[in-house]
mmCIF file with all atom_site columns, C-alpha atoms in Angstrom:
data_model
loop_
_atom_site.group_PDB
_atom_site.id
_atom_site.type_symbol
_atom_site.label_atom_id
_atom_site.label_alt_id
_atom_site.label_comp_id
_atom_site.label_asym_id
_atom_site.label_entity_id
_atom_site.label_seq_id
_atom_site.pdbx_PDB_ins_code
_atom_site.Cartn_x
_atom_site.Cartn_y
_atom_site.Cartn_z
_atom_site.occupancy
_atom_site.B_iso_or_equiv
_atom_site.pdbx_formal_charge
_atom_site.auth_seq_id
_atom_site.auth_comp_id
_atom_site.auth_asym_id
_atom_site.auth_atom_id
_atom_site.pdbx_PDB_model_num
ATOM 1   C CA . MET A 1 1   ? 132.988 189.559 -111.185 1.00 0.00 ? 1   MET A CA 1
ATOM 2   C CA . LYS A 1 2   ? 133.892 193.224 -111.138 1.00 0.00 ? 2   LYS A CA 1
ATOM 3   C CA . ARG A 1 3   ? 133.411 194.825 -107.752 1.00 0.00 ? 3   ARG A CA 1
ATOM 4   C CA . PHE A 1 4   ? 133.585 198.365 -106.439 1.00 0.00 ? 4   PHE A CA 1
ATOM 5   C CA . ASP A 1 5   ? 131.769 200.226 -103.705 1.00 0.00 ? 5   ASP A CA 1
ATOM 6   C CA . ILE A 1 6   ? 128.861 202.652 -103.909 1.00 0.00 ? 6   ILE A CA 1
ATOM 7   C CA . PHE A 1 7   ? 128.003 203.688 -100.368 1.00 0.00 ? 7   PHE A CA 1
ATOM 8   C CA . TYR A 1 8   ? 129.934 200.557 -99.320  1.00 0.00 ? 8   TYR A CA 1
ATOM 9   C CA . ASP A 1 9   ? 127.763 198.336 -101.524 1.00 0.00 ? 9   ASP A CA 1
ATOM 10  C CA . ALA A 1 10  ? 129.327 195.984 -104.079 1.00 0.00 ? 10  ALA A CA 1
ATOM 11  C CA . VAL A 1 11  ? 128.237 196.101 -107.716 1.00 0.00 ? 11  VAL A CA 1
ATOM 12  C CA . VAL A 1 12  ? 127.038 192.742 -109.054 1.00 0.00 ? 12  VAL A CA 1
ATOM 13  C CA . LEU A 1 13  ? 126.105 193.782 -112.594 1.00 0.00 ? 13  LEU A CA 1
ATOM 14  C CA . GLN A 1 14  ? 126.986 196.588 -114.959 1.00 0.00 ? 14  GLN A CA 1
ATOM 15  C CA . LEU A 1 15  ? 124.328 197.706 -117.459 1.00 0.00 ? 15  LEU A CA 1
ATOM 16  C CA . GLY A 1 16  ? 126.264 200.152 -119.585 1.00 0.00 ? 16  GLY A CA 1
ATOM 17  C CA . PRO A 1 17  ? 126.957 203.208 -117.415 1.00 0.00 ? 17  PRO A CA 1
ATOM 18  C CA . VAL A 1 18  ? 124.438 202.069 -114.785 1.00 0.00 ? 18  VAL A CA 1
ATOM 19  C CA . PRO A 1 19  ? 125.814 199.890 -111.956 1.00 0.00 ? 19  PRO A CA 1
ATOM 20  C CA . ILE A 1 20  ? 123.437 197.394 -110.321 1.00 0.00 ? 20  ILE A CA 1
ATOM 21  C CA . THR A 1 21  ? 124.448 196.930 -106.705 1.00 0.00 ? 21  THR A CA 1
ATOM 22  C CA . LYS A 1 22  ? 123.513 194.170 -104.295 1.00 0.00 ? 22  LYS A CA 1
ATOM 23  C CA . THR A 1 23  ? 121.102 196.490 -102.539 1.00 0.00 ? 23  THR A CA 1
ATOM 24  C CA . MET A 1 24  ? 119.466 197.533 -105.816 1.00 0.00 ? 24  MET A CA 1
ATOM 25  C CA . ALA A 1 25  ? 119.047 193.908 -106.895 1.00 0.00 ? 25  ALA A CA 1
ATOM 26  C CA . THR A 1 26  ? 117.528 192.951 -103.544 1.00 0.00 ? 26  THR A CA 1
ATOM 27  C CA . SER A 1 27  ? 115.231 195.992 -103.603 1.00 0.00 ? 27  SER A CA 1
ATOM 28  C CA . MET A 1 28  ? 114.000 195.146 -107.104 1.00 0.00 ? 28  MET A CA 1
ATOM 29  C CA . GLY A 1 29  ? 113.387 191.544 -106.058 1.00 0.00 ? 29  GLY A CA 1
ATOM 30  C CA . ILE A 1 30  ? 111.419 192.646 -102.986 1.00 0.00 ? 30  ILE A CA 1
ATOM 31  C CA . SER A 1 31  ? 109.428 195.145 -105.065 1.00 0.00 ? 31  SER A CA 1
ATOM 32  C CA . LEU A 1 32  ? 108.566 192.413 -107.561 1.00 0.00 ? 32  LEU A CA 1
ATOM 33  C CA . VAL A 1 33  ? 107.398 190.111 -104.753 1.00 0.00 ? 33  VAL A CA 1
ATOM 34  C CA . LEU A 1 34  ? 105.209 192.893 -103.335 1.00 0.00 ? 34  LEU A CA 1
ATOM 35  C CA . VAL A 1 35  ? 103.660 193.546 -106.748 1.00 0.00 ? 35  VAL A CA 1
ATOM 36  C CA . VAL A 1 36  ? 102.904 189.849 -107.194 1.00 0.00 ? 36  VAL A CA 1
ATOM 37  C CA . ILE A 1 37  ? 101.353 189.617 -103.709 1.00 0.00 ? 37  ILE A CA 1
ATOM 38  C CA . ALA A 1 38  ? 99.278  192.749 -104.374 1.00 0.00 ? 38  ALA A CA 1
ATOM 39  C CA . ALA A 1 39  ? 98.025  191.269 -107.659 1.00 0.00 ? 39  ALA A CA 1
ATOM 40  C CA . ILE A 1 40  ? 97.106  188.006 -105.915 1.00 0.00 ? 40  ILE A CA 1
ATOM 41  C CA . MET A 1 41  ? 95.262  189.866 -103.151 1.00 0.00 ? 41  MET A CA 1
ATOM 42  C CA . ARG A 1 42  ? 93.426  192.027 -105.684 1.00 0.00 ? 42  ARG A CA 1
ATOM 43  C CA . SER A 1 43  ? 92.301  188.958 -107.584 1.00 0.00 ? 43  SER A CA 1
ATOM 44  C CA . ALA A 1 44  ? 91.233  187.246 -104.345 1.00 0.00 ? 44  ALA A CA 1
ATOM 45  C CA . VAL A 1 45  ? 89.230  190.301 -103.246 1.00 0.00 ? 45  VAL A CA 1
ATOM 46  C CA . ARG A 1 46  ? 87.355  190.350 -106.572 1.00 0.00 ? 46  ARG A CA 1
ATOM 47  C CA . ARG A 1 47  ? 86.623  186.633 -106.535 1.00 0.00 ? 47  ARG A CA 1
ATOM 48  C CA . ARG A 1 48  ? 85.805  186.318 -102.816 1.00 0.00 ? 48  ARG A CA 1
ATOM 49  C CA . PRO A 1 49  ? 84.920  189.704 -101.254 1.00 0.00 ? 49  PRO A CA 1
ATOM 50  C CA . GLY A 1 50  ? 84.154  188.040 -97.932  1.00 0.00 ? 50  GLY A CA 1
ATOM 51  C CA . GLY A 1 51  ? 87.284  185.883 -97.813  1.00 0.00 ? 51  GLY A CA 1
ATOM 52  C CA . LEU A 1 52  ? 90.360  186.043 -95.604  1.00 0.00 ? 52  LEU A CA 1
ATOM 53  C CA . MET A 1 53  ? 92.475  187.841 -98.217  1.00 0.00 ? 53  MET A CA 1
ATOM 54  C CA . SER A 1 54  ? 89.785  190.478 -98.605  1.00 0.00 ? 54  SER A CA 1
ATOM 55  C CA . ALA A 1 55  ? 89.656  191.011 -94.843  1.00 0.00 ? 55  ALA A CA 1
ATOM 56  C CA . ALA A 1 56  ? 93.454  191.313 -94.643  1.00 0.00 ? 56  ALA A CA 1
ATOM 57  C CA . SER A 1 57  ? 93.477  193.838 -97.494  1.00 0.00 ? 57  SER A CA 1
ATOM 58  C CA . GLU A 1 58  ? 90.758  195.906 -95.850  1.00 0.00 ? 58  GLU A CA 1
ATOM 59  C CA . ILE A 1 59  ? 92.560  195.922 -92.502  1.00 0.00 ? 59  ILE A CA 1
ATOM 60  C CA . ILE A 1 60  ? 95.808  197.103 -94.110  1.00 0.00 ? 60  ILE A CA 1
ATOM 61  C CA . PHE A 1 61  ? 94.121  199.816 -96.159  1.00 0.00 ? 61  PHE A CA 1
ATOM 62  C CA . GLU A 1 62  ? 91.857  201.046 -93.358  1.00 0.00 ? 62  GLU A CA 1
ATOM 63  C CA . SER A 1 63  ? 94.753  201.208 -90.885  1.00 0.00 ? 63  SER A CA 1
ATOM 64  C CA . ILE A 1 64  ? 96.904  203.326 -93.189  1.00 0.00 ? 64  ILE A CA 1
ATOM 65  C CA . ASP A 1 65  ? 94.000  205.504 -94.309  1.00 0.00 ? 65  ASP A CA 1
ATOM 66  C CA . ARG A 1 66  ? 92.979  206.132 -90.684  1.00 0.00 ? 66  ARG A CA 1
ATOM 67  C CA . LEU A 1 67  ? 96.563  207.038 -89.767  1.00 0.00 ? 67  LEU A CA 1
ATOM 68  C CA . VAL A 1 68  ? 96.771  209.544 -92.632  1.00 0.00 ? 68  VAL A CA 1
ATOM 69  C CA . THR A 1 69  ? 93.369  211.012 -91.745  1.00 0.00 ? 69  THR A CA 1
ATOM 70  C CA . ASP A 1 70  ? 94.334  211.417 -88.082  1.00 0.00 ? 70  ASP A CA 1
ATOM 71  C CA . VAL A 1 71  ? 97.608  213.176 -88.945  1.00 0.00 ? 71  VAL A CA 1
ATOM 72  C CA . VAL A 1 72  ? 96.464  215.354 -91.856  1.00 0.00 ? 72  VAL A CA 1
ATOM 73  C CA . GLY A 1 73  ? 92.971  216.047 -90.541  1.00 0.00 ? 73  GLY A CA 1
ATOM 74  C CA . ARG A 1 74  ? 91.139  214.899 -93.670  1.00 0.00 ? 74  ARG A CA 1
ATOM 75  C CA . ARG A 1 75  ? 91.088  211.912 -95.996  1.00 0.00 ? 75  ARG A CA 1
ATOM 76  C CA . THR A 1 76  ? 93.917  212.085 -98.517  1.00 0.00 ? 76  THR A CA 1
ATOM 77  C CA . PRO A 1 77  ? 93.769  208.992 -100.749 1.00 0.00 ? 77  PRO A CA 1
ATOM 78  C CA . TRP A 1 78  ? 96.993  209.667 -102.658 1.00 0.00 ? 78  TRP A CA 1
ATOM 79  C CA . LEU A 1 79  ? 98.939  210.151 -99.429  1.00 0.00 ? 79  LEU A CA 1
ATOM 80  C CA . ALA A 1 80  ? 97.462  206.928 -98.037  1.00 0.00 ? 80  ALA A CA 1
ATOM 81  C CA . MET A 1 81  ? 98.732  205.063 -101.112 1.00 0.00 ? 81  MET A CA 1
ATOM 82  C CA . PHE A 1 82  ? 102.140 206.747 -100.848 1.00 0.00 ? 82  PHE A CA 1
ATOM 83  C CA . ALA A 1 83  ? 102.435 205.984 -97.130  1.00 0.00 ? 83  ALA A CA 1
ATOM 84  C CA . GLY A 1 84  ? 101.224 202.422 -97.625  1.00 0.00 ? 84  GLY A CA 1
ATOM 85  C CA . SER A 1 85  ? 103.818 201.832 -100.332 1.00 0.00 ? 85  SER A CA 1
ATOM 86  C CA . LEU A 1 86  ? 106.557 203.199 -98.082  1.00 0.00 ? 86  LEU A CA 1
ATOM 87  C CA . PHE A 1 87  ? 105.509 201.070 -95.115  1.00 0.00 ? 87  PHE A CA 1
ATOM 88  C CA . LEU A 1 88  ? 105.078 197.832 -97.061  1.00 0.00 ? 88  LEU A CA 1
ATOM 89  C CA . PHE A 1 89  ? 108.388 198.244 -98.890  1.00 0.00 ? 89  PHE A CA 1
ATOM 90  C CA . ILE A 1 90  ? 110.395 199.063 -95.756  1.00 0.00 ? 90  ILE A CA 1
ATOM 91  C CA . ALA A 1 91  ? 108.673 196.341 -93.741  1.00 0.00 ? 91  ALA A CA 1
ATOM 92  C CA . ALA A 1 92  ? 109.280 193.780 -96.523  1.00 0.00 ? 92  ALA A CA 1
ATOM 93  C CA . CYS A 1 93  ? 112.957 194.771 -96.688  1.00 0.00 ? 93  CYS A CA 1
ATOM 94  C CA . ASN A 1 94  ? 113.320 194.335 -92.939  1.00 0.00 ? 94  ASN A CA 1
ATOM 95  C CA . VAL A 1 95  ? 111.538 190.970 -93.004  1.00 0.00 ? 95  VAL A CA 1
ATOM 96  C CA . ALA A 1 96  ? 113.715 189.794 -95.913  1.00 0.00 ? 96  ALA A CA 1
ATOM 97  C CA . GLY A 1 97  ? 116.774 190.517 -93.803  1.00 0.00 ? 97  GLY A CA 1
ATOM 98  C CA . GLN A 1 98  ? 115.786 187.647 -91.499  1.00 0.00 ? 98  GLN A CA 1
ATOM 99  C CA . PHE A 1 99  ? 116.512 185.106 -94.222  1.00 0.00 ? 99  PHE A CA 1
ATOM 100 C CA . PRO A 1 100 ? 120.036 183.683 -94.422  1.00 0.00 ? 100 PRO A CA 1
ATOM 101 C CA . GLY A 1 101 ? 122.272 185.325 -96.992  1.00 0.00 ? 101 GLY A CA 1
ATOM 102 C CA . ILE A 1 102 ? 120.000 188.350 -97.525  1.00 0.00 ? 102 ILE A CA 1
ATOM 103 C CA . GLN A 1 103 ? 121.091 191.748 -96.308  1.00 0.00 ? 103 GLN A CA 1
ATOM 104 C CA . PRO A 1 104 ? 118.115 194.081 -95.932  1.00 0.00 ? 104 PRO A CA 1
ATOM 105 C CA . PRO A 1 105 ? 118.310 197.077 -98.288  1.00 0.00 ? 105 PRO A CA 1
ATOM 106 C CA . THR A 1 106 ? 117.425 199.285 -95.330  1.00 0.00 ? 106 THR A CA 1
ATOM 107 C CA . ALA A 1 107 ? 120.791 198.359 -93.786  1.00 0.00 ? 107 ALA A CA 1
ATOM 108 C CA . ASN A 1 108 ? 122.478 200.282 -96.605  1.00 0.00 ? 108 ASN A CA 1
ATOM 109 C CA . LEU A 1 109 ? 122.821 204.049 -96.398  1.00 0.00 ? 109 LEU A CA 1
ATOM 110 C CA . ALA A 1 110 ? 122.219 204.484 -100.137 1.00 0.00 ? 110 ALA A CA 1
ATOM 111 C CA . ALA A 1 111 ? 118.770 202.859 -99.873  1.00 0.00 ? 111 ALA A CA 1
ATOM 112 C CA . THR A 1 112 ? 117.636 204.760 -96.782  1.00 0.00 ? 112 THR A CA 1
ATOM 113 C CA . SER A 1 113 ? 118.951 208.015 -98.271  1.00 0.00 ? 113 SER A CA 1
ATOM 114 C CA . ALA A 1 114 ? 116.962 207.364 -101.461 1.00 0.00 ? 114 ALA A CA 1
ATOM 115 C CA . LEU A 1 115 ? 113.789 206.791 -99.427  1.00 0.00 ? 115 LEU A CA 1
ATOM 116 C CA . ALA A 1 116 ? 114.401 209.973 -97.440  1.00 0.00 ? 116 ALA A CA 1
ATOM 117 C CA . VAL A 1 117 ? 115.018 211.976 -100.633 1.00 0.00 ? 117 VAL A CA 1
ATOM 118 C CA . VAL A 1 118 ? 111.703 210.725 -102.040 1.00 0.00 ? 118 VAL A CA 1
ATOM 119 C CA . VAL A 1 119 ? 109.960 212.107 -98.946  1.00 0.00 ? 119 VAL A CA 1
ATOM 120 C CA . PHE A 1 120 ? 112.045 215.307 -99.116  1.00 0.00 ? 120 PHE A CA 1
ATOM 121 C CA . VAL A 1 121 ? 110.926 215.966 -102.709 1.00 0.00 ? 121 VAL A CA 1
ATOM 122 C CA . THR A 1 122 ? 107.301 214.976 -102.042 1.00 0.00 ? 122 THR A CA 1
ATOM 123 C CA . VAL A 1 123 ? 106.882 217.570 -99.269  1.00 0.00 ? 123 VAL A CA 1
ATOM 124 C CA . PRO A 1 124 ? 107.270 220.731 -101.408 1.00 0.00 ? 124 PRO A CA 1
ATOM 125 C CA . VAL A 1 125 ? 105.626 219.140 -104.458 1.00 0.00 ? 125 VAL A CA 1
ATOM 126 C CA . ALA A 1 126 ? 102.543 218.270 -102.403 1.00 0.00 ? 126 ALA A CA 1
ATOM 127 C CA . GLY A 1 127 ? 102.496 221.718 -100.820 1.00 0.00 ? 127 GLY A CA 1
ATOM 128 C CA . ILE A 1 128 ? 102.838 223.539 -104.136 1.00 0.00 ? 128 ILE A CA 1
ATOM 129 C CA . ILE A 1 129 ? 100.179 221.432 -105.880 1.00 0.00 ? 129 ILE A CA 1
ATOM 130 C CA . SER A 1 130 ? 97.814  221.897 -102.932 1.00 0.00 ? 130 SER A CA 1
ATOM 131 C CA . GLN A 1 131 ? 98.326  225.647 -102.416 1.00 0.00 ? 131 GLN A CA 1
ATOM 132 C CA . GLY A 1 132 ? 100.237 227.108 -105.334 1.00 0.00 ? 132 GLY A CA 1
ATOM 133 C CA . TRP A 1 133 ? 103.801 228.418 -105.448 1.00 0.00 ? 133 TRP A CA 1
ATOM 134 C CA . GLY A 1 134 ? 103.203 231.702 -103.663 1.00 0.00 ? 134 GLY A CA 1
ATOM 135 C CA . THR A 1 135 ? 101.136 230.415 -100.761 1.00 0.00 ? 135 THR A CA 1
ATOM 136 C CA . TYR A 1 136 ? 103.428 227.478 -100.060 1.00 0.00 ? 136 TYR A CA 1
ATOM 137 C CA . LEU A 1 137 ? 106.730 229.370 -100.310 1.00 0.00 ? 137 LEU A CA 1
ATOM 138 C CA . LYS A 1 138 ? 105.343 232.134 -98.100  1.00 0.00 ? 138 LYS A CA 1
ATOM 139 C CA . HIS A 1 139 ? 105.446 229.910 -95.004  1.00 0.00 ? 139 HIS A CA 1
ATOM 140 C CA . TYR A 1 140 ? 109.252 229.718 -95.267  1.00 0.00 ? 140 TYR A CA 1
ATOM 141 C CA . PHE A 1 141 ? 109.383 233.438 -94.439  1.00 0.00 ? 141 PHE A CA 1
ATOM 142 C CA . GLN A 1 142 ? 106.993 233.322 -91.482  1.00 0.00 ? 142 GLN A CA 1
ATOM 143 C CA . PRO A 1 143 ? 106.808 234.587 -88.821  1.00 0.00 ? 143 PRO A CA 1
ATOM 144 C CA . ASN A 1 144 ? 109.976 236.491 -89.759  1.00 0.00 ? 144 ASN A CA 1
ATOM 145 C CA . PRO A 1 145 ? 111.852 236.533 -93.105  1.00 0.00 ? 145 PRO A CA 1
ATOM 146 C CA . LEU A 1 146 ? 115.113 236.197 -91.191  1.00 0.00 ? 146 LEU A CA 1
ATOM 147 C CA . LEU A 1 147 ? 114.087 232.646 -90.287  1.00 0.00 ? 147 LEU A CA 1
ATOM 148 C CA . PHE A 1 148 ? 114.216 231.505 -93.946  1.00 0.00 ? 148 PHE A CA 1
ATOM 149 C CA . PRO A 1 149 ? 117.685 229.883 -93.597  1.00 0.00 ? 149 PRO A CA 1
ATOM 150 C CA . LEU A 1 150 ? 116.565 228.031 -90.477  1.00 0.00 ? 150 LEU A CA 1
ATOM 151 C CA . HIS A 1 151 ? 113.526 226.656 -92.307  1.00 0.00 ? 151 HIS A CA 1
ATOM 152 C CA . LEU A 1 152 ? 115.779 225.335 -95.065  1.00 0.00 ? 152 LEU A CA 1
ATOM 153 C CA . ILE A 1 153 ? 118.183 223.785 -92.553  1.00 0.00 ? 153 ILE A CA 1
ATOM 154 C CA . SER A 1 154 ? 115.204 222.139 -90.837  1.00 0.00 ? 154 SER A CA 1
ATOM 155 C CA . GLU A 1 155 ? 114.038 220.587 -94.129  1.00 0.00 ? 155 GLU A CA 1
ATOM 156 C CA . VAL A 1 156 ? 117.479 219.157 -94.887  1.00 0.00 ? 156 VAL A CA 1
ATOM 157 C CA . SER A 1 157 ? 118.253 218.010 -91.346  1.00 0.00 ? 157 SER A CA 1
ATOM 158 C CA . ARG A 1 158 ? 115.027 216.060 -90.915  1.00 0.00 ? 158 ARG A CA 1
ATOM 159 C CA . THR A 1 159 ? 115.676 214.310 -94.248  1.00 0.00 ? 159 THR A CA 1
ATOM 160 C CA . PHE A 1 160 ? 119.152 213.373 -93.015  1.00 0.00 ? 160 PHE A CA 1
ATOM 161 C CA . ALA A 1 161 ? 117.675 212.173 -89.720  1.00 0.00 ? 161 ALA A CA 1
ATOM 162 C CA . LEU A 1 162 ? 115.120 209.998 -91.530  1.00 0.00 ? 162 LEU A CA 1
ATOM 163 C CA . SER A 1 163 ? 117.785 208.157 -93.507  1.00 0.00 ? 163 SER A CA 1
ATOM 164 C CA . MET A 1 164 ? 120.272 207.811 -90.642  1.00 0.00 ? 164 MET A CA 1
ATOM 165 C CA . ARG A 1 165 ? 117.675 206.587 -88.123  1.00 0.00 ? 165 ARG A CA 1
ATOM 166 C CA . LEU A 1 166 ? 116.464 203.775 -90.365  1.00 0.00 ? 166 LEU A CA 1
ATOM 167 C CA . PHE A 1 167 ? 119.979 202.901 -91.561  1.00 0.00 ? 167 PHE A CA 1
ATOM 168 C CA . GLY A 1 168 ? 121.507 202.834 -88.075  1.00 0.00 ? 168 GLY A CA 1
ATOM 169 C CA . ASN A 1 169 ? 118.806 200.695 -86.493  1.00 0.00 ? 169 ASN A CA 1
ATOM 170 C CA . MET A 1 170 ? 118.638 198.146 -89.292  1.00 0.00 ? 170 MET A CA 1
ATOM 171 C CA . MET A 1 171 ? 122.377 197.849 -89.896  1.00 0.00 ? 171 MET A CA 1
ATOM 172 C CA . SER A 1 172 ? 123.196 197.355 -86.220  1.00 0.00 ? 172 SER A CA 1
ATOM 173 C CA . GLY A 1 173 ? 120.428 194.794 -85.710  1.00 0.00 ? 173 GLY A CA 1
ATOM 174 C CA . HIS A 1 174 ? 121.384 192.829 -88.829  1.00 0.00 ? 174 HIS A CA 1
ATOM 175 C CA . LEU A 1 175 ? 125.067 192.750 -87.904  1.00 0.00 ? 175 LEU A CA 1
ATOM 176 C CA . ILE A 1 176 ? 124.393 191.584 -84.350  1.00 0.00 ? 176 ILE A CA 1
ATOM 177 C CA . VAL A 1 177 ? 122.073 188.785 -85.470  1.00 0.00 ? 177 VAL A CA 1
ATOM 178 C CA . ALA A 1 178 ? 124.464 187.706 -88.239  1.00 0.00 ? 178 ALA A CA 1
ATOM 179 C CA . LEU A 1 179 ? 127.348 187.605 -85.780  1.00 0.00 ? 179 LEU A CA 1
ATOM 180 C CA . LEU A 1 180 ? 125.403 185.521 -83.244  1.00 0.00 ? 180 LEU A CA 1
ATOM 181 C CA . VAL A 1 181 ? 124.181 183.112 -85.924  1.00 0.00 ? 181 VAL A CA 1
ATOM 182 C CA . SER A 1 182 ? 127.735 182.567 -87.165  1.00 0.00 ? 182 SER A CA 1
ATOM 183 C CA . LEU A 1 183 ? 129.013 181.956 -83.625  1.00 0.00 ? 183 LEU A CA 1
ATOM 184 C CA . ALA A 1 184 ? 126.170 180.044 -81.990  1.00 0.00 ? 184 ALA A CA 1
ATOM 185 C CA . GLY A 1 185 ? 124.080 178.602 -84.803  1.00 0.00 ? 185 GLY A CA 1
ATOM 186 C CA . PHE A 1 186 ? 120.456 179.363 -85.651  1.00 0.00 ? 186 PHE A CA 1
ATOM 187 C CA . LEU A 1 187 ? 118.543 178.274 -82.529  1.00 0.00 ? 187 LEU A CA 1
ATOM 188 C CA . VAL A 1 188 ? 120.388 180.287 -79.886  1.00 0.00 ? 188 VAL A CA 1
ATOM 189 C CA . PRO A 1 189 ? 119.863 183.757 -81.465  1.00 0.00 ? 189 PRO A CA 1
ATOM 190 C CA . ALA A 1 190 ? 116.239 182.986 -82.488  1.00 0.00 ? 190 ALA A CA 1
ATOM 191 C CA . PRO A 1 191 ? 114.698 185.244 -79.768  1.00 0.00 ? 191 PRO A CA 1
ATOM 192 C CA . LEU A 1 192 ? 117.015 188.050 -80.803  1.00 0.00 ? 192 LEU A CA 1
ATOM 193 C CA . MET A 1 193 ? 116.000 187.549 -84.440  1.00 0.00 ? 193 MET A CA 1
ATOM 194 C CA . ALA A 1 194 ? 112.352 187.854 -83.413  1.00 0.00 ? 194 ALA A CA 1
ATOM 195 C CA . LEU A 1 195 ? 113.196 191.069 -81.560  1.00 0.00 ? 195 LEU A CA 1
ATOM 196 C CA . ASP A 1 196 ? 115.080 192.355 -84.599  1.00 0.00 ? 196 ASP A CA 1
ATOM 197 C CA . LEU A 1 197 ? 112.031 191.596 -86.757  1.00 0.00 ? 197 LEU A CA 1
ATOM 198 C CA . LEU A 1 198 ? 109.801 193.518 -84.347  1.00 0.00 ? 198 LEU A CA 1
ATOM 199 C CA . ILE A 1 199 ? 112.220 196.462 -84.395  1.00 0.00 ? 199 ILE A CA 1
ATOM 200 C CA . GLY A 1 200 ? 112.240 196.347 -88.183  1.00 0.00 ? 200 GLY A CA 1
ATOM 201 C CA . LEU A 1 201 ? 108.446 196.609 -88.359  1.00 0.00 ? 201 LEU A CA 1
ATOM 202 C CA . LEU A 1 202 ? 108.511 199.388 -85.770  1.00 0.00 ? 202 LEU A CA 1
ATOM 203 C CA . GLN A 1 203 ? 111.107 201.319 -87.781  1.00 0.00 ? 203 GLN A CA 1
ATOM 204 C CA . ALA A 1 204 ? 108.964 200.948 -90.908  1.00 0.00 ? 204 ALA A CA 1
ATOM 205 C CA . TYR A 1 205 ? 106.023 202.399 -88.976  1.00 0.00 ? 205 TYR A CA 1
ATOM 206 C CA . ILE A 1 206 ? 108.096 205.281 -87.572  1.00 0.00 ? 206 ILE A CA 1
ATOM 207 C CA . PHE A 1 207 ? 109.542 206.186 -90.986  1.00 0.00 ? 207 PHE A CA 1
ATOM 208 C CA . THR A 1 208 ? 106.070 206.125 -92.530  1.00 0.00 ? 208 THR A CA 1
ATOM 209 C CA . LEU A 1 209 ? 104.513 208.138 -89.690  1.00 0.00 ? 209 LEU A CA 1
ATOM 210 C CA . LEU A 1 210 ? 107.194 210.842 -89.867  1.00 0.00 ? 210 LEU A CA 1
ATOM 211 C CA . SER A 1 211 ? 106.771 211.018 -93.645  1.00 0.00 ? 211 SER A CA 1
ATOM 212 C CA . ILE A 1 212 ? 103.017 211.533 -93.216  1.00 0.00 ? 212 ILE A CA 1
ATOM 213 C CA . VAL A 1 213 ? 103.655 214.231 -90.604  1.00 0.00 ? 213 VAL A CA 1
ATOM 214 C CA . TYR A 1 214 ? 106.070 216.137 -92.861  1.00 0.00 ? 214 TYR A CA 1
ATOM 215 C CA . ILE A 1 215 ? 103.825 215.925 -95.930  1.00 0.00 ? 215 ILE A CA 1
ATOM 216 C CA . GLY A 1 216 ? 100.717 216.648 -93.871  1.00 0.00 ? 216 GLY A CA 1
ATOM 217 C CA . ALA A 1 217 ? 102.354 219.788 -92.481  1.00 0.00 ? 217 ALA A CA 1
ATOM 218 C CA . ALA A 1 218 ? 102.923 221.015 -96.050  1.00 0.00 ? 218 ALA A CA 1
ATOM 219 C CA . LEU A 1 219 ? 99.290  220.309 -96.931  1.00 0.00 ? 219 LEU A CA 1
ATOM 220 C CA . ARG A 1 220 ? 98.048  222.161 -93.845  1.00 0.00 ? 220 ARG A CA 1
ATOM 221 C CA . CYS A 1 221 ? 100.034 225.368 -94.378  1.00 0.00 ? 221 CYS A CA 1
ATOM 222 C CA . ASP A 1 222 ? 97.124  227.028 -96.160  1.00 0.00 ? 222 ASP A CA 1
ATOM 223 C CA . GLU A 1 223 ? 94.741  225.938 -93.408  1.00 0.00 ? 223 GLU A CA 1
ATOM 224 C CA . ARG A 1 224 ? 96.982  227.417 -90.710  1.00 0.00 ? 224 ARG A CA 1
ATOM 225 C CA . ASP A 1 225 ? 97.258  230.696 -92.599  1.00 0.00 ? 225 ASP A CA 1
ATOM 226 C CA . SER A 1 226 ? 93.478  230.803 -93.123  1.00 0.00 ? 226 SER A CA 1
ATOM 227 C CA . THR A 1 227 ? 92.794  230.072 -89.458  1.00 0.00 ? 227 THR A CA 1
ATOM 228 C CA . HIS A 1 228 ? 95.297  232.719 -88.372  1.00 0.00 ? 228 HIS A CA 1
ATOM 229 C CA . ALA A 1 229 ? 93.688  235.292 -90.691  1.00 0.00 ? 229 ALA A CA 1
ATOM 230 C CA . LYS A 1 230 ? 90.214  234.482 -89.357  1.00 0.00 ? 230 LYS A CA 1
ATOM 231 C CA . THR A 1 231 ? 91.485  234.842 -85.777  1.00 0.00 ? 231 THR A CA 1
ATOM 232 C CA . LEU A 1 232 ? 92.962  238.268 -86.523  1.00 0.00 ? 232 LEU A CA 1
ATOM 233 C CA . GLU A 1 233 ? 89.751  239.333 -88.281  1.00 0.00 ? 233 GLU A CA 1
ATOM 234 C CA . SER A 1 234 ? 87.666  238.261 -85.280  1.00 0.00 ? 234 SER A CA 1
ATOM 235 C CA . ALA A 1 235 ? 89.950  240.118 -82.904  1.00 0.00 ? 235 ALA A CA 1
ATOM 236 C CA . ARG A 1 236 ? 89.454  243.284 -84.906  1.00 0.00 ? 236 ARG A CA 1
#
């Protein structure tokens, strides 16, 4: 099998010019499992609206929707779906890492960077669609046009921080657990594995929350400008 590294990740399959790495294969497998589970839950909700699967689905959706509403200040269904997809995918990746022989995709810098880039692109797209080009781009030059470079640096640096935070926490936890399992067997590191699982779910929540905050800030730019204008008008 031909092997070379992409962000220190071995390629397991070559589809023409497109390399399929271990992380990509695992991510696609996890995504497929999530789609199947979602289809099963959807079918269960339709057949038994008062059943356990329906209750679980409602709890998940309501929790994410409430989080988005609290951060943004209004219900934003598309952002709730986006945030829910992020959380479920990252959480599933971190849970999958607890199984022997599976390295969580979130322990690879390429995967966490891709997730951060998705958020990075979504922020201006959401802001522009919500407010228009002029209104959204104007906030980069406020309160002083000289701060424009700092605004750009802030956008890039927080994207870098998103990817590195998730990557660092998951890689270190996975390596420690794998090392203890190889040295002491499965039972001894079991409490540490449970802690690593809890950290993985917490990291999924943090990544999702920060993504909502960044996107919500872009959606609220017009509201801040409107409020500021009304305040100045009242003062006059």
